[in-house]
mmCIF file of C-alpha atoms in Angstrom:
data_model
loop_
_atom_site.group_PDB
_atom_site.id
_atom_site.type_symbol
_atom_site.label_atom_id
_atom_site.label_comp_id
_atom_site.label_asym_id
_atom_site.label_seq_id
_atom_site.Cartn_x
_atom_site.Cartn_y
_atom_site.Cartn_z
ATOM 1 C CA MET A 125 113.237 79.991 108.368
ATOM 2 C CA SER A 126 109.810 78.822 109.476
ATOM 3 C CA LEU A 127 108.271 80.667 112.396
ATOM 4 C CA PRO A 128 105.354 79.836 114.705
ATOM 5 C CA PRO A 129 102.017 81.582 114.085
ATOM 6 C CA LEU A 130 101.979 85.125 115.384
ATOM 7 C CA VAL A 131 98.408 84.963 116.744
ATOM 8 C CA GLU A 132 96.068 82.405 118.218
ATOM 9 C CA PRO A 133 93.049 81.297 116.141
ATOM 10 C CA ALA A 134 89.605 82.758 116.721
ATOM 11 C CA ALA A 135 87.000 80.459 118.249
ATOM 12 C CA GLU A 136 85.083 79.955 115.012
ATOM 13 C CA LEU A 137 84.181 81.209 111.554
ATOM 14 C CA THR A 138 80.607 82.129 110.780
ATOM 15 C CA VAL A 139 78.757 80.687 107.801
ATOM 16 C CA GLU A 140 79.189 84.032 106.041
ATOM 17 C CA GLU A 141 82.933 83.955 106.680
ATOM 18 C CA VAL A 142 83.246 80.403 105.422
ATOM 19 C CA ARG A 143 81.530 81.403 102.196
ATOM 20 C CA ARG A 144 83.667 84.528 101.811
ATOM 21 C CA TYR A 145 87.026 82.871 102.503
ATOM 22 C CA SER A 146 86.339 79.495 100.872
ATOM 23 C CA ARG A 147 89.266 79.815 98.439
ATOM 24 C CA HIS A 148 91.587 80.205 101.420
ATOM 25 C CA LEU A 149 89.991 77.365 103.327
ATOM 26 C CA ILE A 150 90.667 74.807 100.619
ATOM 27 C CA ILE A 151 94.380 75.625 100.587
ATOM 28 C CA PRO A 152 95.939 73.002 102.892
ATOM 29 C CA ASP A 153 98.565 75.410 104.259
ATOM 30 C CA VAL A 154 95.914 77.942 105.260
ATOM 31 C CA GLY A 155 92.754 75.965 105.961
ATOM 32 C CA MET A 156 90.308 76.642 108.754
ATOM 33 C CA ASP A 157 93.037 77.160 111.356
ATOM 34 C CA GLY A 158 94.925 79.734 109.306
ATOM 35 C CA GLN A 159 91.800 81.696 108.472
ATOM 36 C CA LYS A 160 90.797 81.764 112.132
ATOM 37 C CA ARG A 161 94.207 83.228 112.935
ATOM 38 C CA LEU A 162 93.712 85.936 110.315
ATOM 39 C CA LYS A 163 90.322 86.718 111.811
ATOM 40 C CA ASN A 164 91.879 87.097 115.257
ATOM 41 C CA ALA A 165 94.786 89.243 114.029
ATOM 42 C CA LYS A 166 95.301 92.952 114.608
ATOM 43 C CA VAL A 167 97.495 94.595 111.970
ATOM 44 C CA LEU A 168 98.518 98.240 111.820
ATOM 45 C CA CYS A 169 99.302 99.849 108.477
ATOM 46 C CA VAL A 170 101.469 102.948 108.756
ATOM 47 C CA GLY A 171 100.312 105.106 105.866
ATOM 48 C CA ALA A 172 97.427 104.843 103.418
ATOM 49 C CA GLY A 173 99.401 105.929 100.364
ATOM 50 C CA GLY A 174 101.216 104.064 97.621
ATOM 51 C CA LEU A 175 102.102 100.958 99.624
ATOM 52 C CA GLY A 176 99.327 101.272 102.174
ATOM 53 C CA SER A 177 96.634 101.215 99.469
ATOM 54 C CA PRO A 178 97.195 97.681 98.131
ATOM 55 C CA ALA A 179 98.271 96.451 101.568
ATOM 56 C CA LEU A 180 95.032 97.548 103.229
ATOM 57 C CA MET A 181 92.834 96.344 100.382
ATOM 58 C CA TYR A 182 94.322 92.867 100.224
ATOM 59 C CA MET A 183 94.517 92.443 103.996
ATOM 60 C CA ALA A 184 90.843 93.358 104.146
ATOM 61 C CA ALA A 185 90.014 90.900 101.389
ATOM 62 C CA ALA A 186 92.071 88.214 103.145
ATOM 63 C CA GLY A 187 90.009 88.576 106.311
ATOM 64 C CA VAL A 188 92.428 90.188 108.737
ATOM 65 C CA GLY A 189 90.059 90.870 111.632
ATOM 66 C CA THR A 190 91.261 94.287 112.763
ATOM 67 C CA LEU A 191 93.060 96.819 110.604
ATOM 68 C CA GLY A 192 94.555 99.961 112.090
ATOM 69 C CA ILE A 193 95.407 102.900 109.840
ATOM 70 C CA VAL A 194 97.883 105.635 110.801
ATOM 71 C CA GLU A 195 97.447 108.538 108.391
ATOM 72 C CA PHE A 196 97.184 112.313 108.838
ATOM 73 C CA ASP A 197 97.223 113.484 105.202
ATOM 74 C CA THR A 198 94.424 114.309 102.785
ATOM 75 C CA VAL A 199 93.852 112.945 99.300
ATOM 76 C CA ASP A 200 95.490 114.923 96.509
ATOM 77 C CA GLU A 201 94.908 114.481 92.799
ATOM 78 C CA SER A 202 98.539 113.446 92.308
ATOM 79 C CA ASN A 203 97.940 110.510 94.676
ATOM 80 C CA LEU A 204 95.448 108.810 92.374
ATOM 81 C CA GLN A 205 98.130 107.582 89.940
ATOM 82 C CA ARG A 206 99.157 104.933 92.486
ATOM 83 C CA GLN A 207 97.108 105.195 95.691
ATOM 84 C CA ILE A 208 94.257 103.066 94.419
ATOM 85 C CA ILE A 209 92.393 102.881 97.719
ATOM 86 C CA HIS A 210 91.258 106.455 96.984
ATOM 87 C CA GLY A 211 89.127 107.753 94.109
ATOM 88 C CA GLN A 212 88.304 110.976 92.339
ATOM 89 C CA SER A 213 85.486 111.789 94.743
ATOM 90 C CA ASP A 214 87.899 111.472 97.686
ATOM 91 C CA ILE A 215 90.097 114.422 96.681
ATOM 92 C CA GLY A 216 90.394 116.724 99.670
ATOM 93 C CA ARG A 217 89.132 114.076 102.119
ATOM 94 C CA SER A 218 91.052 112.534 104.969
ATOM 95 C CA LYS A 219 93.088 109.622 103.609
ATOM 96 C CA ALA A 220 92.335 107.632 106.736
ATOM 97 C CA GLU A 221 88.575 108.019 106.284
ATOM 98 C CA SER A 222 88.775 107.347 102.564
ATOM 99 C CA ALA A 223 90.808 104.191 103.184
ATOM 100 C CA ARG A 224 88.377 103.048 105.861
ATOM 101 C CA ASP A 225 85.426 103.400 103.505
ATOM 102 C CA SER A 226 87.205 101.399 100.804
ATOM 103 C CA VAL A 227 88.134 98.664 103.265
ATOM 104 C CA LYS A 228 84.551 98.438 104.465
ATOM 105 C CA GLU A 229 83.331 98.210 100.877
ATOM 106 C CA ILE A 230 85.734 95.323 100.242
ATOM 107 C CA ASN A 231 84.950 93.510 103.473
ATOM 108 C CA PRO A 232 82.388 94.808 105.990
ATOM 109 C CA LEU A 233 83.444 92.086 108.442
ATOM 110 C CA VAL A 234 86.758 93.831 109.126
ATOM 111 C CA GLU A 235 87.026 96.221 112.065
ATOM 112 C CA VAL A 236 88.877 99.417 111.115
ATOM 113 C CA VAL A 237 90.593 101.609 113.699
ATOM 114 C CA LEU A 238 91.717 105.064 112.594
ATOM 115 C CA HIS A 239 94.703 106.937 114.014
ATOM 116 C CA GLU A 240 94.378 110.290 112.258
ATOM 117 C CA GLU A 241 97.650 111.747 113.467
ATOM 118 C CA ARG A 242 101.266 111.966 112.457
ATOM 119 C CA LEU A 243 103.252 109.082 113.898
ATOM 120 C CA ASP A 244 105.890 110.470 116.272
ATOM 121 C CA ASN A 245 107.795 109.795 119.463
ATOM 122 C CA ASP A 246 104.838 110.793 121.613
ATOM 123 C CA ASN A 247 102.311 108.321 120.209
ATOM 124 C CA VAL A 248 104.147 105.494 118.464
ATOM 125 C CA MET A 249 104.632 103.205 121.460
ATOM 126 C CA GLU A 250 101.001 103.441 122.544
ATOM 127 C CA ILE A 251 99.673 102.920 119.024
ATOM 128 C CA PHE A 252 101.979 99.991 118.211
ATOM 129 C CA SER A 253 101.238 98.225 121.502
ATOM 130 C CA GLY A 254 97.680 97.463 120.405
ATOM 131 C CA TYR A 255 98.664 95.417 117.345
ATOM 132 C CA ASP A 256 100.248 92.055 116.562
ATOM 133 C CA LEU A 257 102.020 93.148 113.390
ATOM 134 C CA ILE A 258 103.052 96.415 111.730
ATOM 135 C CA VAL A 259 103.035 96.988 107.966
ATOM 136 C CA ASP A 260 105.267 99.930 107.114
ATOM 137 C CA GLY A 261 104.127 101.980 104.139
ATOM 138 C CA THR A 262 106.055 105.160 104.956
ATOM 139 C CA ASP A 263 108.056 107.163 102.423
ATOM 140 C CA ASN A 264 110.580 109.071 104.536
ATOM 141 C CA PHE A 265 113.635 107.952 106.447
ATOM 142 C CA ALA A 266 112.811 109.633 109.750
ATOM 143 C CA THR A 267 109.572 107.673 110.088
ATOM 144 C CA ARG A 268 111.207 104.450 108.901
ATOM 145 C CA TYR A 269 113.786 104.613 111.673
ATOM 146 C CA LEU A 270 111.060 105.557 114.144
ATOM 147 C CA VAL A 271 108.964 102.542 113.102
ATOM 148 C CA ASN A 272 111.960 100.241 113.321
ATOM 149 C CA ASP A 273 113.147 101.397 116.722
ATOM 150 C CA ALA A 274 109.661 101.324 118.240
ATOM 151 C CA ALA A 275 109.065 97.813 116.865
ATOM 152 C CA VAL A 276 112.378 96.572 118.263
ATOM 153 C CA LEU A 277 111.772 98.151 121.665
ATOM 154 C CA LEU A 278 108.293 96.589 121.802
ATOM 155 C CA GLY A 279 109.442 93.220 120.445
ATOM 156 C CA LYS A 280 107.075 93.385 117.482
ATOM 157 C CA PRO A 281 107.694 92.252 113.895
ATOM 158 C CA TYR A 282 107.001 94.491 110.960
ATOM 159 C CA VAL A 283 106.842 94.149 107.204
ATOM 160 C CA TRP A 284 108.807 96.820 105.390
ATOM 161 C CA GLY A 285 108.588 98.017 101.800
ATOM 162 C CA SER A 286 110.214 100.733 99.721
ATOM 163 C CA ILE A 287 109.548 102.043 96.205
ATOM 164 C CA TYR A 288 111.290 104.458 93.858
ATOM 165 C CA ARG A 289 110.769 104.886 90.125
ATOM 166 C CA PHE A 290 110.973 101.278 88.819
ATOM 167 C CA ASP A 291 112.674 99.725 91.844
ATOM 168 C CA GLY A 292 111.167 98.170 94.937
ATOM 169 C CA GLN A 293 112.380 96.409 98.062
ATOM 170 C CA ALA A 294 110.645 94.415 100.774
ATOM 171 C CA SER A 295 111.646 92.539 103.898
ATOM 172 C CA VAL A 296 110.452 91.416 107.312
ATOM 173 C CA PHE A 297 112.277 92.875 110.289
ATOM 174 C CA TRP A 298 111.923 91.062 113.600
ATOM 175 C CA ALA A 299 114.806 91.500 116.015
ATOM 176 C CA GLU A 300 113.766 88.444 118.019
ATOM 177 C CA HIS A 301 114.379 86.160 115.037
ATOM 178 C CA GLY A 302 116.669 88.128 112.725
ATOM 179 C CA PRO A 303 117.909 91.576 111.694
ATOM 180 C CA CYS A 304 116.170 94.911 112.016
ATOM 181 C CA TYR A 305 116.147 97.825 109.573
ATOM 182 C CA ARG A 306 119.226 99.345 111.204
ATOM 183 C CA CYS A 307 121.160 96.117 110.594
ATOM 184 C CA LEU A 308 120.586 96.733 106.878
ATOM 185 C CA TYR A 309 120.852 100.527 106.943
ATOM 186 C CA PRO A 310 122.751 101.541 110.116
ATOM 187 C CA GLU A 311 122.912 105.173 109.060
ATOM 188 C CA ALA A 312 120.409 107.311 107.236
ATOM 189 C CA PRO A 313 121.584 108.324 103.764
ATOM 190 C CA PRO A 314 123.076 111.799 103.493
ATOM 191 C CA PRO A 315 120.405 114.479 103.137
ATOM 192 C CA GLY A 316 119.534 114.965 99.485
ATOM 193 C CA MET A 317 121.239 111.763 98.355
ATOM 194 C CA VAL A 318 118.052 109.691 98.081
ATOM 195 C CA PRO A 319 115.181 111.624 96.486
ATOM 196 C CA SER A 320 111.646 110.918 97.614
ATOM 197 C CA CYS A 321 108.985 109.629 95.260
ATOM 198 C CA ALA A 322 107.667 113.195 95.110
ATOM 199 C CA GLU A 323 111.049 114.294 93.769
ATOM 200 C CA GLY A 324 112.035 111.336 91.608
ATOM 201 C CA GLY A 325 108.716 109.741 90.700
ATOM 202 C CA VAL A 326 107.413 106.196 90.981
ATOM 203 C CA LEU A 327 105.709 103.825 88.573
ATOM 204 C CA GLY A 328 102.179 103.509 89.948
ATOM 205 C CA VAL A 329 101.863 99.762 89.528
ATOM 206 C CA LEU A 330 105.140 99.231 91.413
ATOM 207 C CA CYS A 331 103.153 100.030 94.558
ATOM 208 C CA ALA A 332 100.913 97.037 93.890
ATOM 209 C CA SER A 333 103.907 94.765 93.319
ATOM 210 C CA ILE A 334 105.610 95.646 96.594
ATOM 211 C CA GLY A 335 102.403 96.137 98.573
ATOM 212 C CA SER A 336 101.194 92.657 97.619
ATOM 213 C CA ILE A 337 104.527 91.189 98.752
ATOM 214 C CA GLN A 338 104.019 92.912 102.094
ATOM 215 C CA VAL A 339 100.549 91.392 102.477
ATOM 216 C CA ASN A 340 101.865 87.986 101.454
ATOM 217 C CA GLU A 341 104.469 88.222 104.220
ATOM 218 C CA ALA A 342 101.897 89.459 106.728
ATOM 219 C CA ILE A 343 99.641 86.467 106.049
ATOM 220 C CA LYS A 344 102.560 84.054 106.407
ATOM 221 C CA LEU A 345 103.578 85.583 109.729
ATOM 222 C CA LEU A 346 100.064 85.655 111.147
ATOM 223 C CA ALA A 347 99.194 82.107 110.097
ATOM 224 C CA GLY A 348 102.640 80.626 110.666
ATOM 225 C CA ILE A 349 103.120 79.256 107.153
ATOM 226 C CA GLY A 350 105.914 79.290 104.597
ATOM 227 C CA GLU A 351 109.298 80.999 104.855
ATOM 228 C CA PRO A 352 108.940 84.703 105.776
ATOM 229 C CA LEU A 353 111.408 87.286 104.501
ATOM 230 C CA VAL A 354 113.180 87.425 107.858
ATOM 231 C CA GLY A 355 116.882 87.824 107.135
ATOM 232 C CA ARG A 356 116.262 88.369 103.433
ATOM 233 C CA LEU A 357 115.808 91.468 101.305
ATOM 234 C CA MET A 358 113.639 91.052 98.213
ATOM 235 C CA ILE A 359 114.685 93.424 95.417
ATOM 236 C CA TYR A 360 112.432 94.007 92.425
ATOM 237 C CA ASP A 361 113.427 95.673 89.153
ATOM 238 C CA ALA A 362 110.246 96.387 87.204
ATOM 239 C CA LEU A 363 112.070 97.462 84.039
ATOM 240 C CA GLU A 364 114.047 94.233 83.773
ATOM 241 C CA MET A 365 111.252 92.211 85.424
ATOM 242 C CA GLN A 366 113.673 90.604 87.824
ATOM 243 C CA TYR A 367 113.373 89.617 91.439
ATOM 244 C CA ARG A 368 116.405 88.755 93.512
ATOM 245 C CA SER A 369 116.876 87.937 97.149
ATOM 246 C CA VAL A 370 119.807 89.127 99.266
ATOM 247 C CA LYS A 371 120.645 87.732 102.681
ATOM 248 C CA VAL A 372 120.637 90.240 105.519
ATOM 249 C CA ARG A 373 122.428 89.179 108.669
ATOM 250 C CA LYS A 374 121.781 90.442 112.159
ATOM 251 C CA ASP A 375 124.488 92.954 113.039
ATOM 252 C CA PRO A 376 125.941 92.228 116.508
ATOM 253 C CA ASN A 377 126.972 95.891 116.623
ATOM 254 C CA CYS A 378 123.543 97.218 115.631
ATOM 255 C CA ALA A 379 122.707 100.383 117.540
ATOM 256 C CA VAL A 380 119.237 99.181 118.535
ATOM 257 C CA CYS A 381 119.125 95.353 118.385
ATOM 258 C CA GLY A 382 122.817 94.487 118.778
ATOM 259 C CA GLU A 383 124.605 92.918 121.709
ATOM 260 C CA ASN A 384 125.333 96.307 123.291
ATOM 261 C CA PRO A 385 122.664 98.652 121.971
ATOM 262 C CA THR A 386 123.260 102.384 122.163
ATOM 263 C CA VAL A 387 119.713 103.300 121.123
ATOM 264 C CA THR A 388 117.628 102.160 124.085
ATOM 265 C CA GLU A 389 114.866 104.703 123.700
ATOM 266 C CA LEU A 390 113.376 106.780 120.913
ATOM 267 C CA ILE A 391 115.632 109.530 119.549
ATOM 268 C CA ASP A 392 115.218 112.717 117.510
ATOM 269 C CA TYR A 393 114.654 111.122 114.105
ATOM 270 C CA GLU A 394 114.379 114.353 112.171
ATOM 271 C CA SER A 395 117.834 115.351 113.373
ATOM 272 C CA PHE A 396 119.187 111.843 112.823
ATOM 273 C CA CYS A 397 118.102 111.870 109.189
ATOM 274 C CA GLY A 398 118.698 115.565 108.649
ATOM 275 C CA VAL A 399 117.180 118.296 106.529
ATOM 276 C CA VAL A 400 119.539 120.641 104.690
ATOM 277 C CA SER A 401 119.526 123.289 101.971
ATOM 278 C CA GLU A 402 119.738 122.576 98.265
ATOM 279 C CA GLU A 403 123.307 123.891 98.240
ATOM 280 C CA ALA A 404 124.286 121.552 101.059
ATOM 281 C CA SER A 405 122.583 118.608 99.367
ATOM 282 C CA ALA A 406 124.472 119.337 96.153
ATOM 283 C CA ALA A 407 127.768 119.624 98.027
ATOM 284 C CA ALA A 408 127.176 116.334 99.857
ATOM 285 C CA LEU A 409 126.496 114.467 96.618
ATOM 286 C CA GLY A 410 129.547 112.294 96.055
ATOM 287 C CA SER A 411 131.409 113.867 98.969
ATOM 288 C CA THR A 412 129.947 111.946 101.886
ATOM 289 C CA ILE A 413 131.806 109.213 103.704
ATOM 290 C CA THR A 414 130.670 106.638 106.272
ATOM 291 C CA SER A 415 131.956 106.130 109.792
ATOM 292 C CA LYS A 416 133.691 102.939 108.702
ATOM 293 C CA GLN A 417 135.480 104.787 105.904
ATOM 294 C CA LEU A 418 136.684 107.467 108.311
ATOM 295 C CA LYS A 419 137.895 104.807 110.749
ATOM 296 C CA GLU A 420 139.899 103.171 107.937
ATOM 297 C CA TRP A 421 141.446 106.518 107.001
ATOM 298 C CA ILE A 422 142.459 107.146 110.599
ATOM 299 C CA ASP A 423 143.870 103.631 111.041
ATOM 300 C CA ASN A 424 145.808 103.895 107.767
ATOM 301 C CA GLY A 425 147.314 107.232 108.738
ATOM 302 C CA GLU A 426 145.706 109.152 105.873
ATOM 303 C CA ASP A 427 146.706 112.810 105.686
ATOM 304 C CA ILE A 428 143.375 114.307 106.767
ATOM 305 C CA ASP A 429 142.163 117.158 108.960
ATOM 306 C CA ILE A 430 139.040 116.152 110.909
ATOM 307 C CA ILE A 431 136.996 119.205 111.809
ATOM 308 C CA ASP A 432 134.026 119.180 114.173
ATOM 309 C CA VAL A 433 131.607 122.002 113.290
ATOM 310 C CA ARG A 434 129.393 121.652 116.367
ATOM 311 C CA GLU A 435 129.448 123.913 119.422
ATOM 312 C CA ILE A 436 131.897 123.505 122.280
ATOM 313 C CA ASN A 437 129.340 122.089 124.731
ATOM 314 C CA GLU A 438 128.485 119.356 122.229
ATOM 315 C CA TYR A 439 132.158 118.657 121.599
ATOM 316 C CA GLU A 440 132.688 118.173 125.333
ATOM 317 C CA ILE A 441 129.943 115.533 125.479
ATOM 318 C CA VAL A 442 131.451 113.322 122.799
ATOM 319 C CA ASN A 443 133.957 113.730 119.994
ATOM 320 C CA ILE A 444 135.812 111.761 117.370
ATOM 321 C CA PRO A 445 139.481 111.066 118.141
ATOM 322 C CA GLY A 446 141.760 113.587 116.444
ATOM 323 C CA ALA A 447 138.981 116.006 115.559
ATOM 324 C CA ARG A 448 139.436 119.714 116.226
ATOM 325 C CA LEU A 449 136.559 122.058 116.912
ATOM 326 C CA ILE A 450 135.650 124.914 114.585
ATOM 327 C CA PRO A 451 131.951 125.796 115.035
ATOM 328 C CA LYS A 452 129.799 126.134 111.938
ATOM 329 C CA ASN A 453 129.299 129.866 112.411
ATOM 330 C CA GLU A 454 133.035 130.457 112.022
ATOM 331 C CA PHE A 455 132.778 129.107 108.495
ATOM 332 C CA LEU A 456 129.612 131.023 107.662
ATOM 333 C CA MET A 457 131.323 134.235 108.787
ATOM 334 C CA GLY A 458 134.414 133.364 106.735
ATOM 335 C CA ASN A 459 136.762 133.509 109.716
ATOM 336 C CA ALA A 460 137.824 129.854 109.578
ATOM 337 C CA LEU A 461 138.732 129.542 105.901
ATOM 338 C CA GLN A 462 142.171 131.171 106.169
ATOM 339 C CA ASP A 463 143.288 128.658 108.807
ATOM 340 C CA LEU A 464 142.453 125.556 106.787
ATOM 341 C CA PRO A 465 145.389 123.512 105.481
ATOM 342 C CA GLN A 466 145.913 123.290 101.724
ATOM 343 C CA ASP A 467 147.927 120.050 101.893
ATOM 344 C CA LYS A 468 145.407 117.887 103.771
ATOM 345 C CA ARG A 469 141.990 116.522 102.915
ATOM 346 C CA ILE A 470 139.370 118.109 105.134
ATOM 347 C CA VAL A 471 136.783 115.849 106.769
ATOM 348 C CA LEU A 472 133.856 117.717 108.338
ATOM 349 C CA HIS A 473 131.392 116.334 110.821
ATOM 350 C CA CYS A 474 128.674 117.472 113.217
ATOM 351 C CA LYS A 475 126.031 115.632 115.226
ATOM 352 C CA THR A 476 124.118 113.913 112.409
ATOM 353 C CA GLY A 477 125.465 115.348 109.156
ATOM 354 C CA VAL A 478 123.166 118.330 108.693
ATOM 355 C CA ARG A 479 125.441 121.184 109.756
ATOM 356 C CA SER A 480 128.541 119.602 108.252
ATOM 357 C CA ALA A 481 126.765 119.426 104.879
ATOM 358 C CA GLU A 482 126.064 123.143 105.113
ATOM 359 C CA VAL A 483 129.729 123.873 105.906
ATOM 360 C CA LEU A 484 130.797 121.537 103.105
ATOM 361 C CA ALA A 485 128.888 123.739 100.655
ATOM 362 C CA VAL A 486 130.876 126.743 101.918
ATOM 363 C CA LEU A 487 134.176 124.912 101.506
ATOM 364 C CA LYS A 488 133.314 123.687 98.013
ATOM 365 C CA SER A 489 132.514 127.205 96.900
ATOM 366 C CA ALA A 490 135.834 128.374 98.381
ATOM 367 C CA GLY A 491 137.817 125.906 96.298
ATOM 368 C CA PHE A 492 138.271 122.943 98.659
ATOM 369 C CA ALA A 493 137.103 120.508 96.005
ATOM 370 C CA ASP A 494 138.210 117.311 97.763
ATOM 371 C CA ALA A 495 136.611 118.120 101.145
ATOM 372 C CA VAL A 496 134.103 115.578 102.435
ATOM 373 C CA HIS A 497 131.736 115.237 105.349
ATOM 374 C CA LEU A 498 130.670 112.369 107.583
ATOM 375 C CA GLY A 499 127.205 110.998 106.942
ATOM 376 C CA GLY A 500 125.406 110.381 110.230
ATOM 377 C CA GLY A 501 127.863 112.602 112.105
ATOM 378 C CA VAL A 502 129.206 111.790 115.531
ATOM 379 C CA ILE A 503 126.002 109.875 116.350
ATOM 380 C CA GLY A 504 126.694 107.502 113.482
ATOM 381 C CA TRP A 505 130.326 107.265 114.577
ATOM 382 C CA VAL A 506 129.362 106.275 118.113
ATOM 383 C CA ASN A 507 126.778 103.772 116.915
ATOM 384 C CA GLN A 508 129.175 102.118 114.490
ATOM 385 C CA ILE A 509 132.678 102.611 115.872
ATOM 386 C CA GLU A 510 132.725 103.584 119.564
ATOM 387 C CA PRO A 511 129.445 102.403 121.130
ATOM 388 C CA GLU A 512 130.889 102.850 124.607
ATOM 389 C CA LYS A 513 130.778 106.622 124.150
ATOM 390 C CA PRO A 514 127.724 108.704 125.086
ATOM 391 C CA VAL A 515 125.260 110.211 122.633
ATOM 392 C CA TYR A 516 122.897 113.105 123.118
#
């Protein structure tokens, strides 16, 4: 769908700017008005890595007036295979400073604002509030959900991208006009199920492919031209050289942008996404179910034993119907194993899926081969199945 321009046009373009952006100005859809809007725009890029590199470089070249950069890391030699905003001489330098220098070399007319800090609950709202549009170049799920929730709460659009090996995805999330990231991915994947680029690798040039799509969408949103990727997910397969578009609908039950949101403020994203041991990650692989799957099993009367491995005070706050409490430590000590049924499938859960994955590893090693655990835990259950219940 077509959307109105995100920003008002600047008063004028200088002679130098007209010369620099002349190839934009002669495009009817952009023209003088569109370029003035780009000049007046303030765009924040979260990350100056694989996706942030091409995004920052092309937004600078396009004449986006103010570019903010959130980045706390330093340049490593392994970055140079894909993070083309940095060079050999930048190894060991602040990525934010290196990116700023490259942007200034591309276009000295652009104002660059550095936020040399890790984006977190304490600073995200203040940082985001100063920009018209967010470009998300993050590579971990905790920050992705943080970016999404902050953008929804502030009513700001953001352009999202993701890369892994030869595959890339991109979309525009704007709760005011369409779905948000949680509508597409309501629950974080089970810990260890989706390797990072550091673990699985990424084709360097894939960053340019997806990063350029992100800039293309940013320009369209800022200038109010074309059909942005709102409500659509662009999927790119570099090996097959295929692009395909998938419709993404706004979820009325979405935890953050739905009709009755349960996430009305920032949460603990590290806990929500979870960090577990290698043994737990291996146990969870292929043995993780969703809240909707568990609800179907309960409704169909499946012969299962739902076990909550949290502590009693947590259980008293909120619990899944039919679940019985056996704290995680009881399994680690070995006390709980003798009381487990042999004729029922065991379904473990905790708050977000971290502790239950650890217990699942214990059960697998004890011979309970068909045991599973609930990805997203009771928080995911409440968000997806019983939003009227409290979360903590």
